[in-house]
Each structure stands twice: as structure tokens, then as C-alpha cells.
Short mmCIF file of C-alpha atoms in Angstrom, two decimals:
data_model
loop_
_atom_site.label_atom_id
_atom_site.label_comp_id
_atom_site.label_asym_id
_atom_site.label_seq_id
_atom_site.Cartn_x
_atom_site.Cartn_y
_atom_site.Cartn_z
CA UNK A 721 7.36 -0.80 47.28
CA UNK A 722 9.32 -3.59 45.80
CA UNK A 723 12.40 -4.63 48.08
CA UNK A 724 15.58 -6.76 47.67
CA UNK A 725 18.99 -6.85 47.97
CA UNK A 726 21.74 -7.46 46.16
CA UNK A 727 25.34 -8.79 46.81
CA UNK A 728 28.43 -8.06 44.49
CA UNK A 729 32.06 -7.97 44.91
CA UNK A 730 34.29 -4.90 44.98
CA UNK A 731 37.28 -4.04 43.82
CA UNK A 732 40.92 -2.44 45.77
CA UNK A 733 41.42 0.64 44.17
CA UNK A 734 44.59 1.41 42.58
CA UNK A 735 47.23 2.30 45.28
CA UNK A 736 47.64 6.07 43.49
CA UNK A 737 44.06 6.76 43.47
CA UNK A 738 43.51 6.43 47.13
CA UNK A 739 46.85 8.33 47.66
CA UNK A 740 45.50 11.43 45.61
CA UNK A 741 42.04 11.17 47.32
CA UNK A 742 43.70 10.78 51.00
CA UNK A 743 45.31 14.08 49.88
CA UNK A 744 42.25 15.87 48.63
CA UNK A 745 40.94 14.96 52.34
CA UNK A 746 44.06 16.60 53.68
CA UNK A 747 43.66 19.20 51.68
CA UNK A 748 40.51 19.77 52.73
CA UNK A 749 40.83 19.41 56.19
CA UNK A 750 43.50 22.06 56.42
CA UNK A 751 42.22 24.61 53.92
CA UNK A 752 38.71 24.33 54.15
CA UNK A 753 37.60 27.18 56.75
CA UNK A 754 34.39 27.88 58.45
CA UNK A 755 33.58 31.10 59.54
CA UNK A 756 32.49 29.63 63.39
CA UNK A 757 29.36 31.41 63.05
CA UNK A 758 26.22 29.61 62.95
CA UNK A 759 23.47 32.05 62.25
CA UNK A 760 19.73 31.33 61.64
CA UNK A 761 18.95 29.96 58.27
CA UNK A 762 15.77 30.66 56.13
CA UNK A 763 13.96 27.81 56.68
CA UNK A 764 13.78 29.10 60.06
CA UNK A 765 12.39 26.36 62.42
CA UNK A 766 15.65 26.16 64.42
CA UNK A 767 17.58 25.72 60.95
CA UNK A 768 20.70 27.50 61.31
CA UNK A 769 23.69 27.93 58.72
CA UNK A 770 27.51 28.28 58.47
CA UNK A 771 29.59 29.10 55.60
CA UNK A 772 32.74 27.44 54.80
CA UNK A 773 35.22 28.99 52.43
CA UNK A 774 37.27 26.34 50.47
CA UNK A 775 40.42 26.73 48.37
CA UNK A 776 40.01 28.48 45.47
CA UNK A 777 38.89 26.47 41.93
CA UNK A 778 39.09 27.18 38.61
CA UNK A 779 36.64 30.11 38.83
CA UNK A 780 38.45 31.95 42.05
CA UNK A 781 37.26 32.28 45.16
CA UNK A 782 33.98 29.59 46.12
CA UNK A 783 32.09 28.49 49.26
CA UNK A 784 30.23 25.78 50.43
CA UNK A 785 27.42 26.43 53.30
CA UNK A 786 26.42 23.84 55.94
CA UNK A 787 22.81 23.80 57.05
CA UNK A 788 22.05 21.95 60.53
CA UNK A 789 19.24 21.29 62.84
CA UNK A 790 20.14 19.89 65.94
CA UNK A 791 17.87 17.25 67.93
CA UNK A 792 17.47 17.60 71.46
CA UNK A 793 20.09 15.82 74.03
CA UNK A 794 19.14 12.13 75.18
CA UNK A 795 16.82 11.99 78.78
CA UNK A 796 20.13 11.10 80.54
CA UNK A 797 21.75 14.35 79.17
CA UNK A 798 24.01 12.78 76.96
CA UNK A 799 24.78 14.54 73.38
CA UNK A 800 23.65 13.23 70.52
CA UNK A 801 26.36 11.09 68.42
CA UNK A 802 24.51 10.05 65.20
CA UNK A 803 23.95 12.64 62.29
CA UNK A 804 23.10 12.80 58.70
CA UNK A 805 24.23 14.48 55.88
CA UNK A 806 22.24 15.29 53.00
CA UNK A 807 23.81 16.59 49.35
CA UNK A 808 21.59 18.10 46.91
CA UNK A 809 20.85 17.90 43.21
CA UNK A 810 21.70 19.72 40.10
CA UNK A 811 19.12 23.07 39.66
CA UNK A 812 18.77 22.48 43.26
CA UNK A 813 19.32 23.38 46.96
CA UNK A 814 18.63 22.24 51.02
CA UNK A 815 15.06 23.39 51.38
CA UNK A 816 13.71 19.79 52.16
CA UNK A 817 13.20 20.46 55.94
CA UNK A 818 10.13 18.12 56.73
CA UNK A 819 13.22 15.60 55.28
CA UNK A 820 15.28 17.40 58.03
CA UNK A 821 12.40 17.24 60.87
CA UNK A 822 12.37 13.91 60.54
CA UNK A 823 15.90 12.76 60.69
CA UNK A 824 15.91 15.37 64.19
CA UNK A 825 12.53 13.31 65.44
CA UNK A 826 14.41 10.26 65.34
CA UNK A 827 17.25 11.43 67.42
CA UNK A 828 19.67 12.41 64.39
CA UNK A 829 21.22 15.77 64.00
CA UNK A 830 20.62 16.85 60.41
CA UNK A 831 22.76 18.35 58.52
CA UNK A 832 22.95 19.39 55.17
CA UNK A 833 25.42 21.10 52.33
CA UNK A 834 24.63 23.87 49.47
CA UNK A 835 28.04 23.04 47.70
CA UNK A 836 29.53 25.76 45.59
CA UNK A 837 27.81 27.91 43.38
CA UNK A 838 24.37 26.27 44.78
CA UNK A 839 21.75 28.41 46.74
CA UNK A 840 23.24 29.62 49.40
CA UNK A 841 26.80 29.55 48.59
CA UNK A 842 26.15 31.27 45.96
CA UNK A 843 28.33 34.66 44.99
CA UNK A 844 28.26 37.23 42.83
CA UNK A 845 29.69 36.30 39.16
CA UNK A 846 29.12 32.65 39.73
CA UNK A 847 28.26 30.32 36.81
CA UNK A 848 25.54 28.80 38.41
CA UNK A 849 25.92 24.78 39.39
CA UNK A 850 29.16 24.51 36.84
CA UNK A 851 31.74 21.99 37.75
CA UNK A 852 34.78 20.51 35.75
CA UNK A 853 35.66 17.79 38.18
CA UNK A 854 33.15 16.20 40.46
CA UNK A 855 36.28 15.26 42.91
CA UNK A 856 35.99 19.09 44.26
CA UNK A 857 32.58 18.35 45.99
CA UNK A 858 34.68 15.98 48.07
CA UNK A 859 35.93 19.15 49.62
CA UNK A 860 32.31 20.31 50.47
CA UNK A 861 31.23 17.16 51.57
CA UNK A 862 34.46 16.68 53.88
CA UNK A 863 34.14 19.95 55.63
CA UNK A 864 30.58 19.15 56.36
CA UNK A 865 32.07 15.88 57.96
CA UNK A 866 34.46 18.12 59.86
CA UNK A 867 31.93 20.13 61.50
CA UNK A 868 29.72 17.34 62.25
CA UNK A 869 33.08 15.13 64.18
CA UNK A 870 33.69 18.68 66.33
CA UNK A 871 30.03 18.45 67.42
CA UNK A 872 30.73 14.80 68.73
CA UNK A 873 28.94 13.14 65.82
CA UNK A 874 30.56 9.93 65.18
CA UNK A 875 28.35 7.61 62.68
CA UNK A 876 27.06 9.73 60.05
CA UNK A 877 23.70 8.77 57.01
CA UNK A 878 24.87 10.10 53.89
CA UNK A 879 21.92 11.11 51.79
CA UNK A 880 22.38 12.12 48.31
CA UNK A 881 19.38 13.27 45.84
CA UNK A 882 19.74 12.94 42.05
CA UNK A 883 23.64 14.63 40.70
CA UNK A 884 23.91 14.66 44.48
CA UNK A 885 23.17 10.84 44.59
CA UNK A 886 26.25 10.57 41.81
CA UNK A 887 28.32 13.25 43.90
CA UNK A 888 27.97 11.11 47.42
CA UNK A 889 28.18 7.81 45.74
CA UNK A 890 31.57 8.97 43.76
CA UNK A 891 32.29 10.25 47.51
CA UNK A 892 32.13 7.07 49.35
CA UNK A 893 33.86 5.04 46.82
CA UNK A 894 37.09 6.36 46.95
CA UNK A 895 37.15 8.57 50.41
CA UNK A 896 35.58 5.55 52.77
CA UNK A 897 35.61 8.17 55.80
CA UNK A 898 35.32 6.52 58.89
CA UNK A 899 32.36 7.93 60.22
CA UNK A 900 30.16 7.12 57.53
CA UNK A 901 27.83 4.35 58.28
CA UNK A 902 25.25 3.95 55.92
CA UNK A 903 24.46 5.56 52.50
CA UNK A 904 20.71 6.52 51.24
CA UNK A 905 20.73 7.54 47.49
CA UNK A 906 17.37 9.08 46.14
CA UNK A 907 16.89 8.63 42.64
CA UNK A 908 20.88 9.19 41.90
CA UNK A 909 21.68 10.35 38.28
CA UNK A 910 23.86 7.10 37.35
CA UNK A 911 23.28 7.02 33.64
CA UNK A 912 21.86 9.74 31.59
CA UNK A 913 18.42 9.61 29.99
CA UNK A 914 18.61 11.79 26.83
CA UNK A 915 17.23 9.68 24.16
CA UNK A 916 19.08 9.18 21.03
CA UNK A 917 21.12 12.20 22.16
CA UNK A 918 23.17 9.79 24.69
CA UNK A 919 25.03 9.00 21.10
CA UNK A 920 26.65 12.33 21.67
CA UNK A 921 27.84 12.67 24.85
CA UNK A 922 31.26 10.89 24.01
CA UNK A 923 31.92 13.14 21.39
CA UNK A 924 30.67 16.16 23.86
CA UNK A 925 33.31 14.64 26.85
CA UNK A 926 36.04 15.48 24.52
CA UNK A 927 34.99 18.91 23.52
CA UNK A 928 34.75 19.28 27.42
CA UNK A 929 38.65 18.87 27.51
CA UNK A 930 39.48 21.12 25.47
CA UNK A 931 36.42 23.97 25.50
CA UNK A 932 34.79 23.03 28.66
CA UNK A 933 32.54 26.39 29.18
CA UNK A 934 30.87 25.71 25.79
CA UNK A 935 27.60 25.95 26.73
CA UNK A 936 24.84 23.39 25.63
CA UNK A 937 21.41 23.58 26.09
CA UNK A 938 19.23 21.28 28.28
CA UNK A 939 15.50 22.49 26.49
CA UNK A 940 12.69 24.66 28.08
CA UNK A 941 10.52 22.01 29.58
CA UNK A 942 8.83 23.14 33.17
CA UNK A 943 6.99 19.99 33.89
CA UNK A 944 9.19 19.19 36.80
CA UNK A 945 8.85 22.48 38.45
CA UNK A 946 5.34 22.06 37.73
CA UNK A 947 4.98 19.02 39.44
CA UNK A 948 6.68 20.44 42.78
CA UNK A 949 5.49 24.35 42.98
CA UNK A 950 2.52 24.94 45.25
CA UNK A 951 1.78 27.54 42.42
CA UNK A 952 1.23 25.27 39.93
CA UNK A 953 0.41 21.35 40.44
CA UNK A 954 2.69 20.55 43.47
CA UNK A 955 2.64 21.56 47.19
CA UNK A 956 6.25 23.15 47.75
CA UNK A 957 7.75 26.20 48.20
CA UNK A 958 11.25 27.56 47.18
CA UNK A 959 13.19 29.83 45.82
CA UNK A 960 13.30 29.98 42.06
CA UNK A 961 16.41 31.88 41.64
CA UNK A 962 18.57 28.68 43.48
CA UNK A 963 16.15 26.49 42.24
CA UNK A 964 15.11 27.27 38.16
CA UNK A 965 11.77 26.71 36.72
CA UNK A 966 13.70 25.52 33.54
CA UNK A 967 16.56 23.73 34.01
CA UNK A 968 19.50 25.96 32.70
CA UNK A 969 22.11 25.57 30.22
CA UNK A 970 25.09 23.46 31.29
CA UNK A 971 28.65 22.98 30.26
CA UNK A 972 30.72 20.92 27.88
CA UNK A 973 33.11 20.99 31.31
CA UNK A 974 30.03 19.92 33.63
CA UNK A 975 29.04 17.03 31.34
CA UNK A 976 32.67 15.39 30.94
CA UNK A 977 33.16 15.73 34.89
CA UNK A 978 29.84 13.63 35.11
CA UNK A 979 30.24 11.09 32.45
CA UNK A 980 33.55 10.07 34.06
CA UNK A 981 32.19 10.26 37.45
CA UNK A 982 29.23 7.76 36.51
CA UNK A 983 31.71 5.98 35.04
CA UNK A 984 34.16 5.71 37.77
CA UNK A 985 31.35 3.67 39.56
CA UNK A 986 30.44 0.68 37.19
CA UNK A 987 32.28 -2.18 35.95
CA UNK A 988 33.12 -3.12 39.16
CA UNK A 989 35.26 0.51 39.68
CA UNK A 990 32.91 1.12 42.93
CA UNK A 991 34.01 0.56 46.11
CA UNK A 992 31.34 1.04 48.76
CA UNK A 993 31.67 -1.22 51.88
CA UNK A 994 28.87 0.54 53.73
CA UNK A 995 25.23 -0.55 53.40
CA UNK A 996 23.03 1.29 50.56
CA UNK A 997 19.77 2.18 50.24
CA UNK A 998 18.75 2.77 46.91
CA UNK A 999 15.82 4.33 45.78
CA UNK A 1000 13.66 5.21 42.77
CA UNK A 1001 10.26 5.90 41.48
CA UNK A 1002 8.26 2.63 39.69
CA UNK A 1003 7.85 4.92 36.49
CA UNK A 1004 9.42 7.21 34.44
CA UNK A 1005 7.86 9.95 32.68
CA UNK A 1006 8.76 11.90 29.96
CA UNK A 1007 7.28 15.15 27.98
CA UNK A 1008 8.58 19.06 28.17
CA UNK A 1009 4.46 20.06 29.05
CA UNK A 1010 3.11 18.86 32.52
CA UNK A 1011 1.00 16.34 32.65
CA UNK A 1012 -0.75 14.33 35.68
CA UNK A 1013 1.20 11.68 35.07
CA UNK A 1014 4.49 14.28 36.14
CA UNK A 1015 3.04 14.26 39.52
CA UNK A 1016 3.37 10.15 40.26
CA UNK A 1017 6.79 9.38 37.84
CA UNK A 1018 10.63 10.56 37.80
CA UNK A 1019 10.21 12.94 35.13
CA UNK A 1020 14.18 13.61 35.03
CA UNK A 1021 15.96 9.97 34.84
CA UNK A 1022 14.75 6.35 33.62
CA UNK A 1023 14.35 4.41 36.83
CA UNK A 1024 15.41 1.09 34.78
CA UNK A 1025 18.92 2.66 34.65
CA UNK A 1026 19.02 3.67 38.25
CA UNK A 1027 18.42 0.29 39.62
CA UNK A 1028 20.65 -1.27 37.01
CA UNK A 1029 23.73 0.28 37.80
CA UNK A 1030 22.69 1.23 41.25
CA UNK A 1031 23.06 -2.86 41.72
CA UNK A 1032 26.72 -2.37 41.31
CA UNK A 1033 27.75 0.48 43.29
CA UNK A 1034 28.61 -2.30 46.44
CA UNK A 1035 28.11 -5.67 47.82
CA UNK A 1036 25.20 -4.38 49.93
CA UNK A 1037 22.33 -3.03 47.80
CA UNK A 1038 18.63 -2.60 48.89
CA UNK A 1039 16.44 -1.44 46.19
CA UNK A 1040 13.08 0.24 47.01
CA UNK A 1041 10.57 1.07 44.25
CA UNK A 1042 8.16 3.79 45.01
CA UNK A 1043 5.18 3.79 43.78
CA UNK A 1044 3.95 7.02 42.65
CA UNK A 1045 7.15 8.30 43.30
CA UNK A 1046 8.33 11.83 42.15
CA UNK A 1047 12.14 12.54 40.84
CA UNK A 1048 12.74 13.76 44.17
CA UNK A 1049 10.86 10.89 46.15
CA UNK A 1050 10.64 13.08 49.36
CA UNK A 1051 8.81 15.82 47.84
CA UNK A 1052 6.19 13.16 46.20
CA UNK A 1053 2.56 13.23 47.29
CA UNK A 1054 1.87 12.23 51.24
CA UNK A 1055 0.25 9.47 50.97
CA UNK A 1056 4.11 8.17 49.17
CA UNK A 1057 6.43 10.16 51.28
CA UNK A 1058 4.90 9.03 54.74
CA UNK A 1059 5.60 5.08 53.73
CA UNK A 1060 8.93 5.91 52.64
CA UNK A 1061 9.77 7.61 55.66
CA UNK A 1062 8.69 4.85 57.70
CA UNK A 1063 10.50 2.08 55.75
CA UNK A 1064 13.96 4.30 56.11
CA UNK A 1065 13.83 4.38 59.71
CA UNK A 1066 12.79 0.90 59.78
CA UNK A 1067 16.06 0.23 57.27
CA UNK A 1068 18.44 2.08 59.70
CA UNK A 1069 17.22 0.62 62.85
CA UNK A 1070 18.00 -2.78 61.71
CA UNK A 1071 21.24 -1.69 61.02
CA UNK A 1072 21.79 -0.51 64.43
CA UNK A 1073 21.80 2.65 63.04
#
């Protein structure tokens, strides 16, 4: 793993900004409504889940679903006070628990969030993973926060994978809750990797003003899934109705409310004061057919990007680059994984965290 850190200044954001986000908060906070009911969760294992049911969006009605597993009290009896909080990707739920057993064996509650229209917040008539402003996450990512403060957690790991890397990092810039402490990002989609195609996602952000639920599609390559499946070249199980085989069509809506989130966080525009931990494979792979080379490379981004404009996301930057890492670097092979483990505990520790 390469290693180093990075300093950069930030910027104040603009007094209306933080006025509208300090009111999506609110909003949040007094809208957002879980149902009180933790009940066990598939993973089993002592997983349990609890759905919350946030103000209605564009498409009606929509819930987000917390997933927790609790670590056992201190010796002395005391509760636990330090959690984290993990966001998914796009195509993509919480199934990750070995990621979740490991946070608990250090002495962290986990917890984690299927936001709307993901895996298990997912209801009937939903267009699956659509979005037409990343800023309504921040709802499903607060009331997680919510939940975790009434169980006594006070310093909280944010942990975002891939879109969900985007989503937390978009989070922390302009929300700066207080209980957030540290932020992890694994292989965060920062800049998209499509080739000569990239020329026409400006053109595509403007037909998502104005037709947002054109649909456009992303290709039929399974080489990713491939890579991960136990069925095919991987060792993982989960379920491919949350989780597609091939990625499926998106939005002209879902692609303008990620250009403008990615860039909301360069130039300066981000404004995380917390430490990061940013992480990526040392190769990127491409090709819509597996190949062995799938199963030691991101096969979804271009790691070059992620570092480059994962450097500017905050004055505190570590960069770690994983050998024979997959897209999802906690689902890589073991002999990766158990490394990378290692060196995040070792991070947070000497953070006093």
C-alpha cells in the first residue's frame, strides 16, 4: 500500500448555502420518522433493522432503512459511545457484514443505511436507485445520525463506498455534524470514467433539467458481478434483485444530480475539516467480459481520478493504494482485505479514534 498525506486549504461556504443545508437538517430531524422497531435483519448474526420513513420526494412516499449491530458494553459496564456509519453504492446495498464484524470487534457499534429506493427500502413502484438531487440522501444519512445520538453514540466513522463515497463526502462538506469524527471513503465515484463519452455528459446535465427520467443506458457488461459472486469468480453472496448483475439503466435526472455533486467538491468548493481516509485500488481495469485481471483492479472507476480529486476534498488527506484491490476494496481477495483492515484500525487509533 502506498501512503501519504496531503494538506490543502478550504474554503467558508457561502452564508446561504449553509443556511439551506442547516434547514435540510431541521427538516430532517423533525420529519424523518422511525418506526421504533428494530427487528432482525437478513444478515442475521445479531444484524437487526429499522425503517425510517422520510418526507415525501419527487416520486411520493420513500424510506430509508438503518441496519445496526451493536458491540458488547465495556468490562466496567459502561455503553459504548463510538459508532460508524457506512453508505452504500449505486446497484448496491448493506450486505458487507464481515465489514460490520469488524467495526463491532473493535468496540464500535456499526451501523449502516439502505437509502431510498436501495435494497431494503425498497417499495413497490420504485425506480430503482433514481435520484434528482443528491442533497436528499442528507436526509437518510441524518436520520441514521439521529438514531445513533439516542443510543448514546457521540463520535461517529463515516464510511462511504463508491456513489456512496460521493454521497458522504457531498455530506460532510456542507452539513459538518458534530458527531462526525473521521471520514473513510472506499473507492468514491469523484469523476466519471466513461471514455470519450465524458464529452457528453454536459450536454446530458442539461437534458437532465428539463427531461430528467430520460433514460440512458449504462451497457450489459457483468464483469463486476463476476468478479464478486461466489457463483461465478468471486466469493460473495447477495441478493441480485438489490444488487444487479448488469448495472441498470440510469437517468438524465440521476446523472445531472451527480455531475453537480462531484462538482460541488473540487476547486476548492469542499469543506471537510475532519480527517480522511481515502482509498483506492493500484489498477484500473476495463472490458464488458470478465477477465482475471477483474478480480485484482477497480473495474468501475480510474483510480488516477480518485486520488486526484480525492487530494482536494480537505486539508487532511491520507491516500492508501491497494494492491490487488477490487472496486469495492472490502470485498477484494483475503489476502488484500485482511491488510486493509488492519491499517484502518491502525489509522483510527492514532487518531484517538
Amino acid at each position: 500500500m502506498e501512503i501519504h498525506s496531503h494538506n490543502s486549504t478550504t474554503r467558508i461556504p457561502r452564508i446561504l448555502v449553509c443556511f439551506l443545508l442547516i434547514y435540510l437538517t431541521f427538516y430532517s430531524h423533525l420529519f424523518g420518522q422511525d418506526t421504533g422497531k428494530w427487528l432482525p435483519d437478513i444478515l442475521g448474526d445479531g444484524y437487526e433493522m429499522c425503517q425510517v420513513k422520510q418526507p415525501d420526494d419527487y416520486t411520493g412516499p420513500v424510506v430509508s432503512t438503518v441496519i445496526r449491530k451493536l458491540a458488547p458494553k465495556h468490562i466496567d459496564g459502561s455503553p459504548v459511545t463510538r459508532g460508524a456509519l457506512y453508505v452504500h453504492g449505486f446497484n448496491d446495498y448493506f450486505f458487507q457484514s464481515e465489514m460490520g464484524n469488524r467495526f463491532v470487534e473493535h468496540g464500535y457499534d456499526f451501523y449502516a443505511v439502505d437509502l431510498r429506493r436501495y435494497g431494503r427500502s425498497l417499495r413497490e413502484g420504485d425506480k430503482l436507485f433514481d435520484v434528482r438531487d443528491m442533497t436528499t440522501y442528507f436526509q437518510d444519512i441524518d436520520s441514521a445520525l439521529v438514531i445513533m445520538a439516542r443510543q448514546g453514540i457521540t463520535e461517529v466513522i463515516l464510511i462511504g463506498h463508491s456513489t456512496g463515497g460521493l454521497t458522504t463526502a457531498y455530506f460532510e462538506s456542507r452539513c459538518h455534524p458534530e458527531a462526525v469524527k473521521a471520514l473513510i471513503l472506499n473507492s468514491p465515484f469523484l469523476d466519471w470514467n466513461l471514455g470519450w463519452k465524458e464529452k457528453l455528459i454536459p450536454a446530458i446535465t442539461l437534458l437532465g433539467k428539463v427531461w430528467p427520467s430520460f433514460k440512458i443506458s449504462q451497457g450489459m457488461s457483468d464483469a463486476y458481478a463476476e468478479s464478486l459472486l461466489k457463483r461465478y469468480h468471486g466469493e460473495w453472496d447477495y441478493r441480485t434483485d438489490w444488487k444487479l448483475i448488469q448495472s441498470p439503466p440510469v437517468t438524465a435526472g440521476w446523472i445531472r444530480a451527480i455531475t453537480l455533486a462531484q462538482k460541488a467538491l473540487r476547486g476548492g468548493k469542499a469543506d471537510i475539516r475532519v480527517p480522511i481516509l481515502l482509498m483506492y485500488s493500484s489498477a484500473s481495469v476495463s472490458g464488458s467480459q470478465w477477465s482475471p485481471e477483474h478480480n485484482r483492479a477497480d473495474g468501475v472507476l480510474d483510480v488516477k481520478d480518485i486520488k486526484k480529486y480525492g487530494l482536494g476534498l480537505g486539508p487532511n488527506v491520507t491516500c492508501v493504494r491497494v494492491d490487488g484491490g477490487l472496486h469495492d476494496l472490502v470485498l477484494s481477495a483475503k489476502s488484500v482485505r485482511e491488510p486493509l483492515y488492519r491499517y484502518i484500525f491502525q489509522w483510527l487509533a492514532q487518531r484517538g479514534l
